[in-house]
CSV table of C-alpha atoms in Angstrom, one decimal:
chain,number,residue,atom,x,y,z
A,20,UNK,CA,19.9,29.3,15.7
A,21,UNK,CA,16.2,29.2,13.5
A,22,UNK,CA,16.8,27.3,10.7
A,23,UNK,CA,16.2,28.4,7.0
A,24,UNK,CA,14.3,25.1,5.9
A,25,UNK,CA,14.3,22.1,8.8
A,26,UNK,CA,13.8,18.6,6.9
A,27,UNK,CA,15.3,17.0,9.2
A,28,UNK,CA,12.9,17.6,11.6
A,29,UNK,CA,9.9,17.6,9.1
A,30,UNK,CA,10.5,13.6,8.4
A,31,UNK,CA,11.2,12.6,11.7
A,32,UNK,CA,6.9,13.6,12.7
A,33,UNK,CA,6.3,11.0,9.4
A,34,UNK,CA,9.5,8.8,9.9
A,35,UNK,CA,7.7,5.3,11.3
A,36,UNK,CA,5.5,5.8,8.8
A,37,UNK,CA,7.8,6.1,5.9
A,38,UNK,CA,10.3,3.5,7.0
A,39,UNK,CA,7.1,0.6,6.9
A,40,UNK,CA,7.0,2.2,3.1
A,41,UNK,CA,11.0,1.5,2.3
A,42,UNK,CA,10.0,-1.3,4.3
A,43,UNK,CA,7.0,-2.2,1.6
A,44,UNK,CA,9.0,-1.9,-1.6
A,45,UNK,CA,12.3,-3.1,0.1
A,46,UNK,CA,10.9,-6.2,0.7
A,47,UNK,CA,8.4,-6.5,-2.1
A,48,UNK,CA,11.3,-7.4,-4.6
A,49,UNK,CA,10.1,-4.4,-7.5
A,50,UNK,CA,11.4,-1.2,-7.9
A,51,UNK,CA,10.7,0.0,-11.2
A,52,UNK,CA,8.5,0.7,-12.5
A,53,UNK,CA,5.5,-0.9,-10.1
A,54,UNK,CA,2.4,-0.6,-7.9
A,55,UNK,CA,4.4,1.7,-5.4
A,56,UNK,CA,4.2,4.0,-8.4
A,57,UNK,CA,1.1,3.6,-10.2
A,58,UNK,CA,-0.6,3.7,-6.9
A,59,UNK,CA,1.0,7.7,-5.8
A,60,UNK,CA,0.5,8.1,-9.2
A,61,UNK,CA,-3.0,7.8,-8.4
A,62,UNK,CA,-2.7,9.6,-5.4
A,63,UNK,CA,-1.4,12.7,-7.1
A,64,UNK,CA,-3.4,12.7,-9.9
A,65,UNK,CA,-7.0,12.8,-7.8
A,66,UNK,CA,-5.4,15.5,-5.9
A,67,UNK,CA,-4.6,18.1,-8.2
A,68,UNK,CA,-7.8,17.6,-10.2
A,69,UNK,CA,-6.2,15.6,-13.7
A,70,UNK,CA,-6.5,12.6,-15.2
A,71,UNK,CA,-3.3,11.6,-15.2
A,72,UNK,CA,0.0,12.4,-13.4
A,73,UNK,CA,2.9,10.2,-15.1
A,74,UNK,CA,6.4,9.7,-12.3
A,75,UNK,CA,9.7,11.0,-13.6
A,76,UNK,CA,12.7,11.5,-12.5
A,77,UNK,CA,12.9,15.1,-11.7
A,78,UNK,CA,10.5,18.5,-11.7
A,79,UNK,CA,13.2,19.6,-14.5
A,80,UNK,CA,12.7,16.5,-16.8
A,81,UNK,CA,9.0,17.0,-16.4
A,82,UNK,CA,8.9,20.3,-17.9
A,83,UNK,CA,11.6,19.3,-20.9
A,84,UNK,CA,9.8,15.5,-21.3
A,85,UNK,CA,6.1,17.5,-21.8
A,86,UNK,CA,8.1,20.0,-24.6
A,87,UNK,CA,9.5,16.6,-26.6
A,88,UNK,CA,6.1,15.1,-26.4
A,89,UNK,CA,4.6,17.9,-27.7
A,90,UNK,CA,7.8,17.7,-30.7
A,91,UNK,CA,6.5,14.4,-31.4
A,92,UNK,CA,2.8,14.7,-31.6
A,93,UNK,CA,2.9,18.1,-34.1
A,94,UNK,CA,2.7,20.4,-32.4
A,95,UNK,CA,5.4,21.9,-31.3
A,96,UNK,CA,8.5,22.0,-34.1
A,97,UNK,CA,12.3,23.7,-33.5
A,98,UNK,CA,12.3,27.6,-33.2
A,99,UNK,CA,9.0,27.8,-31.8
A,100,UNK,CA,8.4,30.8,-29.4
A,101,UNK,CA,7.8,30.0,-25.3
A,102,UNK,CA,6.8,32.7,-23.2
A,103,UNK,CA,8.6,32.4,-20.0
A,104,UNK,CA,8.5,34.6,-17.0
A,105,UNK,CA,12.6,36.3,-16.5
A,106,UNK,CA,12.4,35.8,-13.4
A,107,UNK,CA,11.8,32.2,-13.1
A,108,UNK,CA,14.6,29.5,-12.0
A,109,UNK,CA,16.9,28.4,-15.0
A,110,UNK,CA,15.4,25.4,-15.1
A,111,UNK,CA,12.5,27.0,-16.2
A,112,UNK,CA,14.3,27.8,-19.7
A,113,UNK,CA,16.8,24.9,-19.8
A,114,UNK,CA,13.5,22.8,-20.5
A,115,UNK,CA,12.8,25.2,-23.6
A,116,UNK,CA,16.1,25.3,-25.1
A,117,UNK,CA,17.1,21.5,-24.5
A,118,UNK,CA,13.5,20.7,-27.2
A,119,UNK,CA,15.5,23.7,-29.8
A,120,UNK,CA,12.8,26.1,-28.7
A,121,UNK,CA,13.4,29.4,-28.3
A,122,UNK,CA,12.8,31.7,-24.6
A,123,UNK,CA,11.4,34.4,-25.0
A,124,UNK,CA,11.5,36.0,-21.6
A,125,UNK,CA,9.1,38.3,-19.8
A,126,UNK,CA,9.7,41.2,-16.8
A,127,UNK,CA,7.2,39.9,-14.1
A,128,UNK,CA,5.0,41.6,-11.7
A,129,UNK,CA,7.4,43.3,-9.1
A,130,UNK,CA,4.0,43.3,-6.6
A,131,UNK,CA,3.8,39.1,-7.1
A,132,UNK,CA,7.1,37.7,-9.3
A,133,UNK,CA,4.7,36.6,-11.6
A,134,UNK,CA,3.8,37.1,-15.0
A,135,UNK,CA,0.7,39.2,-16.2
A,136,UNK,CA,-1.8,38.8,-18.7
A,137,UNK,CA,-0.6,42.5,-19.9
A,138,UNK,CA,2.8,40.9,-20.4
A,139,UNK,CA,2.4,37.9,-21.8
A,140,UNK,CA,0.2,39.5,-24.5
A,141,UNK,CA,2.8,41.7,-25.8
A,142,UNK,CA,5.7,39.2,-26.3
A,143,UNK,CA,2.9,37.0,-28.2
A,144,UNK,CA,4.4,37.2,-31.8
A,145,UNK,CA,3.5,34.8,-34.7
A,146,UNK,CA,6.7,33.1,-33.6
A,147,UNK,CA,4.7,32.0,-30.4
A,148,UNK,CA,3.2,28.3,-29.9
A,149,UNK,CA,2.9,28.3,-25.8
A,150,UNK,CA,3.3,30.1,-22.6
A,151,UNK,CA,4.9,28.1,-19.4
A,152,UNK,CA,4.5,30.4,-16.3
A,153,UNK,CA,5.8,30.0,-12.8
A,154,UNK,CA,4.4,29.3,-9.8
A,155,UNK,CA,6.6,30.7,-8.3
A,156,UNK,CA,7.9,30.8,-4.6
A,157,UNK,CA,4.5,28.6,-3.7
A,158,UNK,CA,2.7,32.0,-5.6
A,159,UNK,CA,0.0,30.5,-8.3
A,160,UNK,CA,0.1,33.1,-11.5
A,161,UNK,CA,-3.4,34.8,-12.9
A,162,UNK,CA,-4.5,31.3,-15.2
A,163,UNK,CA,-8.2,32.7,-15.4
A,164,UNK,CA,-6.0,35.3,-17.6
A,165,UNK,CA,-3.6,33.3,-19.0
A,166,UNK,CA,-5.6,30.7,-20.0
A,167,UNK,CA,-8.4,32.8,-22.2
A,168,UNK,CA,-5.4,34.6,-23.8
A,169,UNK,CA,-3.6,30.7,-24.6
A,170,UNK,CA,-7.7,30.0,-26.5
A,171,UNK,CA,-7.5,33.3,-27.7
A,172,UNK,CA,-4.5,33.0,-29.7
A,173,UNK,CA,-4.2,29.3,-29.7
A,174,UNK,CA,-1.6,28.6,-27.7
A,175,UNK,CA,-0.3,25.6,-25.5
A,176,UNK,CA,0.3,26.2,-22.0
A,177,UNK,CA,2.6,24.4,-19.7
A,178,UNK,CA,2.5,25.1,-15.8
A,179,UNK,CA,5.5,24.9,-13.9
A,180,UNK,CA,4.2,23.8,-10.2
A,181,UNK,CA,7.8,23.1,-8.7
A,182,UNK,CA,7.4,25.1,-5.9
A,183,UNK,CA,3.8,24.9,-6.2
A,184,UNK,CA,2.0,21.4,-4.5
A,185,UNK,CA,-1.6,22.3,-3.5
A,186,UNK,CA,-1.8,26.3,-4.7
A,187,UNK,CA,-5.4,26.8,-5.9
A,188,UNK,CA,-7.7,29.5,-7.8
A,189,UNK,CA,-11.7,29.1,-7.1
A,190,UNK,CA,-10.6,25.4,-6.3
A,191,UNK,CA,-9.0,24.4,-9.1
A,192,UNK,CA,-5.2,23.5,-8.3
A,193,UNK,CA,-2.0,24.3,-10.0
A,194,UNK,CA,-1.8,21.1,-12.6
A,195,UNK,CA,-5.0,21.3,-13.7
A,196,UNK,CA,-4.8,25.2,-15.4
A,197,UNK,CA,-2.6,24.5,-18.0
A,198,UNK,CA,-2.6,21.5,-21.2
A,199,UNK,CA,0.3,20.1,-18.8
A,200,UNK,CA,2.2,21.2,-15.7
A,201,UNK,CA,5.5,19.9,-13.9
A,202,UNK,CA,6.3,19.3,-10.8
A,203,UNK,CA,9.6,18.9,-8.9
A,204,UNK,CA,9.4,16.7,-5.8
A,205,UNK,CA,13.0,17.6,-4.7
A,206,UNK,CA,13.2,17.1,-0.4
A,207,UNK,CA,13.4,21.0,-0.1
A,208,UNK,CA,9.8,20.7,-1.7
A,209,UNK,CA,6.3,21.3,-0.1
A,210,UNK,CA,5.7,18.0,-1.0
A,211,UNK,CA,8.9,16.7,-1.1
A,212,UNK,CA,10.8,13.3,-1.9
A,213,UNK,CA,13.8,11.8,0.0
A,214,UNK,CA,15.4,12.3,-3.2
A,215,UNK,CA,15.9,13.2,-6.7
A,216,UNK,CA,11.3,13.1,-7.9
A,217,UNK,CA,9.0,14.7,-10.1
A,218,UNK,CA,6.3,14.4,-12.6
A,219,UNK,CA,4.1,15.4,-15.1
A,220,UNK,CA,0.3,16.0,-15.2
A,221,UNK,CA,-2.7,16.8,-17.8
A,222,UNK,CA,-5.9,15.7,-18.8
A,223,UNK,CA,-4.5,15.0,-22.2
A,224,UNK,CA,-4.8,11.1,-23.0
A,225,UNK,CA,-2.5,11.6,-26.2
A,226,UNK,CA,0.1,13.5,-24.2
A,227,UNK,CA,-0.1,10.9,-21.4
A,228,UNK,CA,0.2,7.7,-23.8
A,229,UNK,CA,3.7,9.9,-25.4
A,230,UNK,CA,4.8,10.5,-22.3
A,231,UNK,CA,4.6,7.1,-20.4
A,232,UNK,CA,7.2,6.0,-23.8
A,233,UNK,CA,9.5,8.2,-23.1
A,234,UNK,CA,10.2,8.5,-19.7
A,235,UNK,CA,11.0,4.9,-20.4
A,236,UNK,CA,13.1,5.0,-24.0
A,237,UNK,CA,10.6,5.7,-26.0
A,238,UNK,CA,9.0,2.0,-25.4
A,239,UNK,CA,5.5,1.2,-24.7
A,240,UNK,CA,6.5,-2.4,-25.2
A,241,UNK,CA,9.5,-3.8,-23.9
A,242,UNK,CA,12.1,-3.9,-26.6
A,243,UNK,CA,10.1,-2.1,-29.4
A,244,UNK,CA,11.1,1.3,-29.2
A,245,UNK,CA,8.4,4.4,-30.8
A,246,UNK,CA,10.2,7.1,-29.6
A,247,UNK,CA,14.1,8.0,-29.1
A,248,UNK,CA,13.0,8.5,-25.0
A,249,UNK,CA,15.1,8.9,-22.5
A,250,UNK,CA,15.3,6.8,-18.6
A,251,UNK,CA,12.9,9.1,-16.5
A,252,UNK,CA,11.5,7.0,-14.0
A,253,UNK,CA,10.5,7.6,-10.6
A,254,UNK,CA,11.4,5.0,-8.6
A,255,UNK,CA,9.7,3.0,-6.2
A,256,UNK,CA,11.2,3.4,-3.3
A,257,UNK,CA,10.4,7.2,-4.1
A,258,UNK,CA,6.9,7.1,-5.0
A,259,UNK,CA,6.6,4.9,-2.1
A,260,UNK,CA,7.6,7.8,-0.1
A,261,UNK,CA,5.4,10.4,-1.9
A,262,UNK,CA,2.1,8.7,-0.8
A,263,UNK,CA,3.2,9.3,2.6
A,264,UNK,CA,3.8,12.8,2.1
A,265,UNK,CA,0.9,13.8,0.2
A,266,UNK,CA,-1.2,12.3,2.7
A,267,UNK,CA,0.0,15.0,5.0
A,268,UNK,CA,0.5,18.1,2.5
A,269,UNK,CA,-2.3,20.2,3.2
A,270,UNK,CA,-1.4,20.5,6.9
A,271,UNK,CA,1.5,21.3,6.5
A,272,UNK,CA,0.1,24.0,4.0
A,273,UNK,CA,-1.8,25.2,6.1
A,274,UNK,CA,1.0,26.0,8.7
A,275,UNK,CA,2.8,27.7,6.0
A,276,UNK,CA,0.0,30.0,5.2
A,277,UNK,CA,-0.1,30.7,9.5
A,278,UNK,CA,3.6,31.5,9.2
A,279,UNK,CA,3.3,34.2,6.0
A,280,UNK,CA,0.2,35.9,6.9
A,281,UNK,CA,2.3,36.8,10.1
A,282,UNK,CA,5.1,37.9,8.3
A,283,UNK,CA,2.6,39.7,5.6
A,284,UNK,CA,0.6,41.8,9.0
A,285,UNK,CA,3.3,41.8,11.1
A,286,UNK,CA,6.4,43.5,9.0
A,287,UNK,CA,6.2,46.6,9.4
A,288,UNK,CA,9.8,47.3,8.9
A,289,UNK,CA,9.4,50.5,5.7
A,290,UNK,CA,13.3,48.7,4.9
A,291,UNK,CA,11.5,45.7,3.8
A,292,UNK,CA,8.8,45.0,1.0
A,293,UNK,CA,6.8,42.3,1.0
A,294,UNK,CA,4.6,40.3,-1.8
A,295,UNK,CA,1.2,42.5,-2.4
A,296,UNK,CA,-1.4,39.7,-2.9
A,297,UNK,CA,-5.1,39.9,-3.1
A,298,UNK,CA,-5.9,36.3,-1.7
A,299,UNK,CA,-2.6,34.6,0.6
A,300,UNK,CA,-5.1,31.3,0.6
A,301,UNK,CA,-4.9,30.4,-3.0
A,302,UNK,CA,-1.4,30.3,-2.4
A,303,UNK,CA,1.2,27.7,-1.0
A,304,UNK,CA,4.3,29.6,0.3
A,305,UNK,CA,6.8,27.5,-0.6
A,306,UNK,CA,9.0,30.7,0.2
A,307,UNK,CA,8.6,33.7,1.8
A,308,UNK,CA,10.4,35.9,-0.3
A,309,UNK,CA,10.7,40.1,0.5
A,310,UNK,CA,13.0,42.6,-1.3
A,311,UNK,CA,15.3,45.1,0.4
A,312,UNK,CA,17.0,48.0,-1.2
A,313,UNK,CA,20.0,47.1,2.0
A,314,UNK,CA,19.4,43.1,1.4
A,315,UNK,CA,23.1,42.0,2.5
A,316,UNK,CA,22.7,44.3,5.4
A,317,UNK,CA,19.4,42.5,6.1
A,318,UNK,CA,20.6,39.3,5.9
A,319,UNK,CA,24.1,40.3,8.0
A,320,UNK,CA,21.5,41.6,10.8
A,321,UNK,CA,19.5,37.9,10.5
A,322,UNK,CA,22.6,36.0,10.6
A,323,UNK,CA,24.4,38.0,13.2
A,324,UNK,CA,21.0,37.1,15.5
A,325,UNK,CA,21.2,33.5,14.6
A,326,UNK,CA,18.3,33.4,11.6
A,327,UNK,CA,19.0,31.6,8.5
A,328,UNK,CA,17.8,33.6,4.7
A,329,UNK,CA,18.9,32.4,1.3
A,330,UNK,CA,18.8,34.7,-1.6
A,331,UNK,CA,15.8,32.6,-4.4
A,332,UNK,CA,17.8,33.7,-6.7
A,333,UNK,CA,20.7,35.5,-6.9
A,334,UNK,CA,21.8,35.6,-11.1
A,335,UNK,CA,18.6,36.1,-13.3
A,336,UNK,CA,19.0,33.7,-16.2
A,337,UNK,CA,19.7,35.7,-18.8
A,338,UNK,CA,22.6,36.2,-16.9
A,339,UNK,CA,24.2,33.1,-16.6
A,340,UNK,CA,27.1,31.9,-18.5
A,341,UNK,CA,25.6,29.1,-19.6
A,342,UNK,CA,23.5,32.1,-21.6
A,343,UNK,CA,25.9,34.7,-22.2
A,344,UNK,CA,24.5,35.3,-25.6
A,345,UNK,CA,21.6,36.8,-23.5
A,346,UNK,CA,24.3,39.4,-21.7
A,347,UNK,CA,22.9,42.6,-23.1
A,348,UNK,CA,19.8,41.8,-22.4
A,349,UNK,CA,18.0,44.5,-20.4
A,350,UNK,CA,15.1,43.1,-18.0
A,351,UNK,CA,15.2,46.2,-15.3
A,352,UNK,CA,12.6,44.6,-13.1
A,353,UNK,CA,13.9,41.0,-12.9
A,354,UNK,CA,16.9,42.1,-12.5
A,355,UNK,CA,16.0,44.1,-9.5
A,356,UNK,CA,14.1,41.5,-8.3
A,357,UNK,CA,18.0,39.4,-8.4
A,358,UNK,CA,19.3,42.1,-6.5
A,359,UNK,CA,17.2,42.8,-3.8
A,360,UNK,CA,14.4,39.5,-2.9
A,361,UNK,CA,15.9,37.4,1.1
A,362,UNK,CA,13.9,34.9,1.8
A,363,UNK,CA,13.1,34.6,5.1
A,364,UNK,CA,12.4,30.7,6.6
A,365,UNK,CA,9.6,29.2,6.6
A,366,UNK,CA,9.1,25.9,7.7
A,367,UNK,CA,6.1,23.8,8.5
A,368,UNK,CA,7.7,22.7,12.2
A,369,UNK,CA,8.5,26.7,13.4
A,370,UNK,CA,6.4,27.1,16.7
A,371,UNK,CA,5.2,31.0,17.3
A,372,UNK,CA,8.3,31.8,19.2
A,373,UNK,CA,10.8,31.5,16.2
A,374,UNK,CA,7.8,33.3,14.5
A,375,UNK,CA,7.7,35.7,16.2
A,376,UNK,CA,11.6,35.9,16.7
A,377,UNK,CA,12.2,36.6,13.1
A,378,UNK,CA,9.8,38.8,12.8
A,379,UNK,CA,11.1,41.6,15.7
A,380,UNK,CA,15.0,40.8,14.2
A,381,UNK,CA,12.6,42.5,10.8
A,382,UNK,CA,11.3,45.2,12.6
A,383,UNK,CA,14.3,45.7,14.1
A,384,UNK,CA,16.4,45.8,12.1
A,385,UNK,CA,17.7,49.6,10.7
A,386,UNK,CA,21.5,50.7,8.6
């Protein structure tokens, strides 16, 4: 069986380091808001090239808290519009609606699955106050163009980097383009913790200080609460695990890029549509997603031959019960993407024989 992702095998590579880090935390007697968190925040900020990294409980909280902080700072008010790709994972939308802001769903490029400058520009109105580009599947959005539009229209930019740790354009990493960015360290991410975890990056000192309070009950000084905050803290053990994993991230990314390069160049079956990108070296390939009009048959064929695939994601946000008021909205590109996408195995521990087998089976597929 070729698994979609073998987390056990990935983490076994660093088992001794992870166990040592865990023991260090246990022996310290300090488990929340301690030195492990401070060290990881400094390391991750340096990695992304930002002034600040603020650890939080998960990736959804990272996005939600940035928007909340901008409201506290007077930069956003309830009802303001936030442009977001319509085909994103629902977390991007939840962060907007949780803050009583208005998502404006924009069709993505069918080639890259990300926002385009033209799509964003057409969606801007007098109520637009922010853009939330999502680097979906680890493919970085056209950030230079998006930032030009944001500057022209005086809009805030919050990057959703949940799947894009280390992606970059012109040596500027994801998380260092916008005014702020949210990261997830869910175990299956390119930089995965051994539990839920997340972080926010920013170069804005005021925003960082606001976020440090909001994540900790709205408090900077114990028992003094500036805001009606939340409890969203990255704990010491997960911070220690992430410091270990961060050291190996670039090497794992290179493995992902090599597998993606082989898929892109060696899969030739006309029944599948590959992502069309200018330069895959900028991307980090959290997922390798292709499309097929006969997706179910393709999945069944691969499963029959012991290759595990997944669908990211089967139902678009505007068709979910959670947003049932939007069900009359018709977004043909987004709906086509969700009906056709299938994700192939892409794991940094895959050997060349496994990659070859996946390629051969996709190319042999017929209906």
